[in-house]
Tab-separated table of C-alpha atoms in Angstrom:
chain	number	residue	atom	x	y	z
S	1	UNK	CA	3.567	1.362	-3.049
S	2	UNK	CA	5.264	3.941	-0.528
S	3	UNK	CA	1.243	5.433	-0.556
S	4	UNK	CA	-0.735	3.268	1.529
S	5	UNK	CA	-2.610	1.140	-0.871
S	6	UNK	CA	-6.158	-0.288	-0.463
S	7	UNK	CA	-8.520	-2.833	-1.712
S	8	UNK	CA	-12.077	-2.020	-0.805
S	9	UNK	CA	-14.360	-4.990	-0.790
S	10	UNK	CA	-17.341	-4.739	-3.349
S	11	UNK	CA	-15.141	-2.323	-5.511
S	12	UNK	CA	-12.871	-3.380	-8.188
S	13	UNK	CA	-9.232	-2.481	-8.452
S	14	UNK	CA	-6.955	-0.535	-6.141
S	15	UNK	CA	-7.115	2.369	-4.381
S	16	UNK	CA	-4.536	5.003	-2.977
S	17	UNK	CA	-4.947	6.779	0.242
S	18	UNK	CA	-5.450	10.731	-0.171
S	19	UNK	CA	-6.242	11.811	2.903
S	20	UNK	CA	-8.682	11.221	5.972
S	21	UNK	CA	-11.821	12.832	6.682
S	22	UNK	CA	-14.075	12.985	9.413
S	23	UNK	CA	-15.755	9.994	9.112
S	24	UNK	CA	-14.559	8.650	6.213
S	25	UNK	CA	-11.062	8.021	4.064
S	26	UNK	CA	-11.043	9.931	0.212
S	27	UNK	CA	-9.550	7.422	-1.724
S	28	UNK	CA	-8.313	7.494	-5.611
S	29	UNK	CA	-8.708	4.724	-8.075
S	30	UNK	CA	-5.325	3.332	-9.466
S	31	UNK	CA	-6.778	3.358	-12.531
S	32	UNK	CA	-6.716	5.492	-15.690
S	33	UNK	CA	-9.753	7.874	-14.245
S	34	UNK	CA	-8.056	8.578	-11.165
S	35	UNK	CA	-11.406	9.049	-9.639
S	36	UNK	CA	-11.860	9.734	-6.142
S	37	UNK	CA	-14.337	8.614	-3.726
S	38	UNK	CA	-15.508	8.786	-0.151
S	39	UNK	CA	-14.570	4.886	1.890
S	40	UNK	CA	-16.656	4.736	4.672
S	41	UNK	CA	-15.852	2.859	8.289
S	42	UNK	CA	-18.972	0.622	6.923
S	43	UNK	CA	-16.506	-0.823	3.668
S	44	UNK	CA	-14.469	-3.783	4.425
S	45	UNK	CA	-10.805	-1.778	3.905
S	46	UNK	CA	-7.674	-3.252	3.388
S	47	UNK	CA	-4.056	-2.245	3.264
S	48	UNK	CA	-2.019	-4.326	0.955
S	49	UNK	CA	0.384	-4.680	3.688
S	50	UNK	CA	-1.608	-6.440	5.898
S	51	UNK	CA	-2.113	-8.966	3.170
S	52	UNK	CA	-0.417	-12.005	3.064
S	53	UNK	CA	-0.626	-15.615	1.299
S	54	UNK	CA	-0.751	-19.335	2.872
S	55	UNK	CA	2.109	-21.199	2.446
S	56	UNK	CA	2.886	-24.790	3.737
S	57	UNK	CA	5.082	-23.143	6.627
S	58	UNK	CA	4.377	-19.663	7.260
S	59	UNK	CA	2.591	-17.004	5.836
S	60	UNK	CA	4.142	-14.590	3.406
S	61	UNK	CA	3.547	-11.106	3.099
S	62	UNK	CA	1.931	-9.944	-0.465
S	63	UNK	CA	4.636	-7.128	-0.747
S	64	UNK	CA	7.077	-10.364	-0.933
S	65	UNK	CA	4.610	-12.026	-3.397
S	66	UNK	CA	4.511	-8.724	-5.630
S	67	UNK	CA	8.315	-8.869	-5.372
S	68	UNK	CA	8.877	-12.248	-6.627
S	69	UNK	CA	6.480	-11.454	-9.588
S	70	UNK	CA	8.417	-8.322	-11.036
S	71	UNK	CA	11.557	-10.440	-10.658
S	72	UNK	CA	9.853	-13.181	-12.694
S	73	UNK	CA	8.196	-10.823	-15.375
S	74	UNK	CA	11.029	-8.285	-15.477
S	75	UNK	CA	8.666	-5.700	-14.298
S	76	UNK	CA	6.256	-6.037	-16.823
S	77	UNK	CA	2.745	-7.003	-16.302
S	78	UNK	CA	1.827	-10.517	-16.142
S	79	UNK	CA	2.690	-12.680	-18.875
S	80	UNK	CA	-0.586	-14.757	-17.991
S	81	UNK	CA	-4.170	-13.487	-18.266
S	82	UNK	CA	-5.759	-14.406	-14.987
S	83	UNK	CA	-9.357	-14.523	-16.497
S	84	UNK	CA	-9.158	-16.679	-19.403
S	85	UNK	CA	-6.378	-19.028	-17.776
S	86	UNK	CA	-7.169	-22.582	-16.324
S	87	UNK	CA	-6.809	-23.468	-12.982
S	88	UNK	CA	-4.117	-25.822	-13.923
S	89	UNK	CA	-1.856	-22.397	-16.183
S	90	UNK	CA	-2.632	-20.429	-12.826
S	91	UNK	CA	-1.107	-23.181	-10.141
S	92	UNK	CA	2.149	-23.721	-12.643
S	93	UNK	CA	2.398	-19.629	-12.479
S	94	UNK	CA	1.773	-19.616	-9.129
S	95	UNK	CA	4.536	-21.807	-8.134
S	96	UNK	CA	7.258	-20.131	-10.051
S	97	UNK	CA	6.233	-17.338	-8.238
S	98	UNK	CA	5.909	-18.934	-4.588
S	99	UNK	CA	6.989	-22.700	-4.535
S	100	UNK	CA	5.535	-23.457	-1.369
S	101	UNK	CA	1.931	-22.105	-1.182
S	102	UNK	CA	-0.576	-24.155	0.329
S	103	UNK	CA	-2.396	-25.521	-2.384
S	104	UNK	CA	-5.195	-26.527	-0.248
S	105	UNK	CA	-6.084	-23.092	1.358
S	106	UNK	CA	-5.093	-20.768	-1.649
S	107	UNK	CA	-7.710	-20.927	-4.070
S	108	UNK	CA	-7.643	-19.875	-8.122
S	109	UNK	CA	-9.502	-16.747	-7.041
S	110	UNK	CA	-6.873	-15.679	-4.724
S	111	UNK	CA	-4.168	-16.353	-7.690
S	112	UNK	CA	-6.499	-14.774	-10.168
S	113	UNK	CA	-6.817	-11.186	-8.033
S	114	UNK	CA	-3.064	-11.566	-7.128
S	115	UNK	CA	-2.526	-11.227	-10.848
S	116	UNK	CA	-4.926	-8.361	-11.014
S	117	UNK	CA	-3.771	-6.238	-8.404
S	118	UNK	CA	-0.191	-6.754	-9.656
S	119	UNK	CA	-1.269	-5.591	-13.459
S	120	UNK	CA	-2.847	-2.497	-11.578
S	121	UNK	CA	0.248	-1.680	-9.718
S	122	UNK	CA	2.620	-2.027	-12.631
S	123	UNK	CA	0.161	-0.218	-14.755
S	124	UNK	CA	-0.274	2.774	-11.977
S	125	UNK	CA	4.214	2.499	-12.109
S	126	UNK	CA	4.102	1.815	-8.628
S	127	UNK	CA	6.521	-1.594	-8.296
S	128	UNK	CA	8.771	-0.425	-5.009
S	129	UNK	CA	6.818	-3.389	-3.363
S	130	UNK	CA	10.065	-4.529	-0.785
S	131	UNK	CA	10.963	-0.869	-0.191
S	132	UNK	CA	7.437	-0.242	1.327
S	133	UNK	CA	7.585	-3.348	3.492
S	134	UNK	CA	11.027	-1.900	5.057
S	135	UNK	CA	9.605	1.357	5.833
S	136	UNK	CA	7.215	0.039	7.780
S	137	UNK	CA	8.991	-1.851	9.598
S	138	UNK	CA	11.470	0.843	10.185
S	139	UNK	CA	8.553	3.300	11.449
S	140	UNK	CA	7.562	0.372	14.160
S	141	UNK	CA	11.334	-0.153	15.600
S	142	UNK	CA	11.922	3.317	16.885
S	143	UNK	CA	7.990	3.338	18.220
S	144	UNK	CA	8.547	0.053	19.924
S	145	UNK	CA	11.660	1.366	21.708
S	146	UNK	CA	10.024	4.463	22.953
S	147	UNK	CA	7.876	2.165	24.899
């Protein structure tokens, strides 16, 4: 995830930021098509680095959860089919990934989306989840020291 990986509301899948235009971003789909398209300011665009999931104590960054899934699945695609799994199967699987998740605020659809995103990233060959988080922290540290 060295590149910026984005989720765009209303559009399925994940996208990689290619470049910035004058009034938009040019993104590339992380599926087999690698289709490029513009994403505008009116689209709700979220970087995966900004996403976290609720737990009983603190929010856990998505990159940490993806790394946990990678260890559980040994770097392969998820062993559970998010679309066909029952709510109990989803909960059992997600408890293996993140034992202290908040059962009141994390919905089944959140777990399904997480599994789908994980599979998309693995299929695209993007598996350095924690490295991206460390690089972002290192990039912010020098900027804070300059102030």
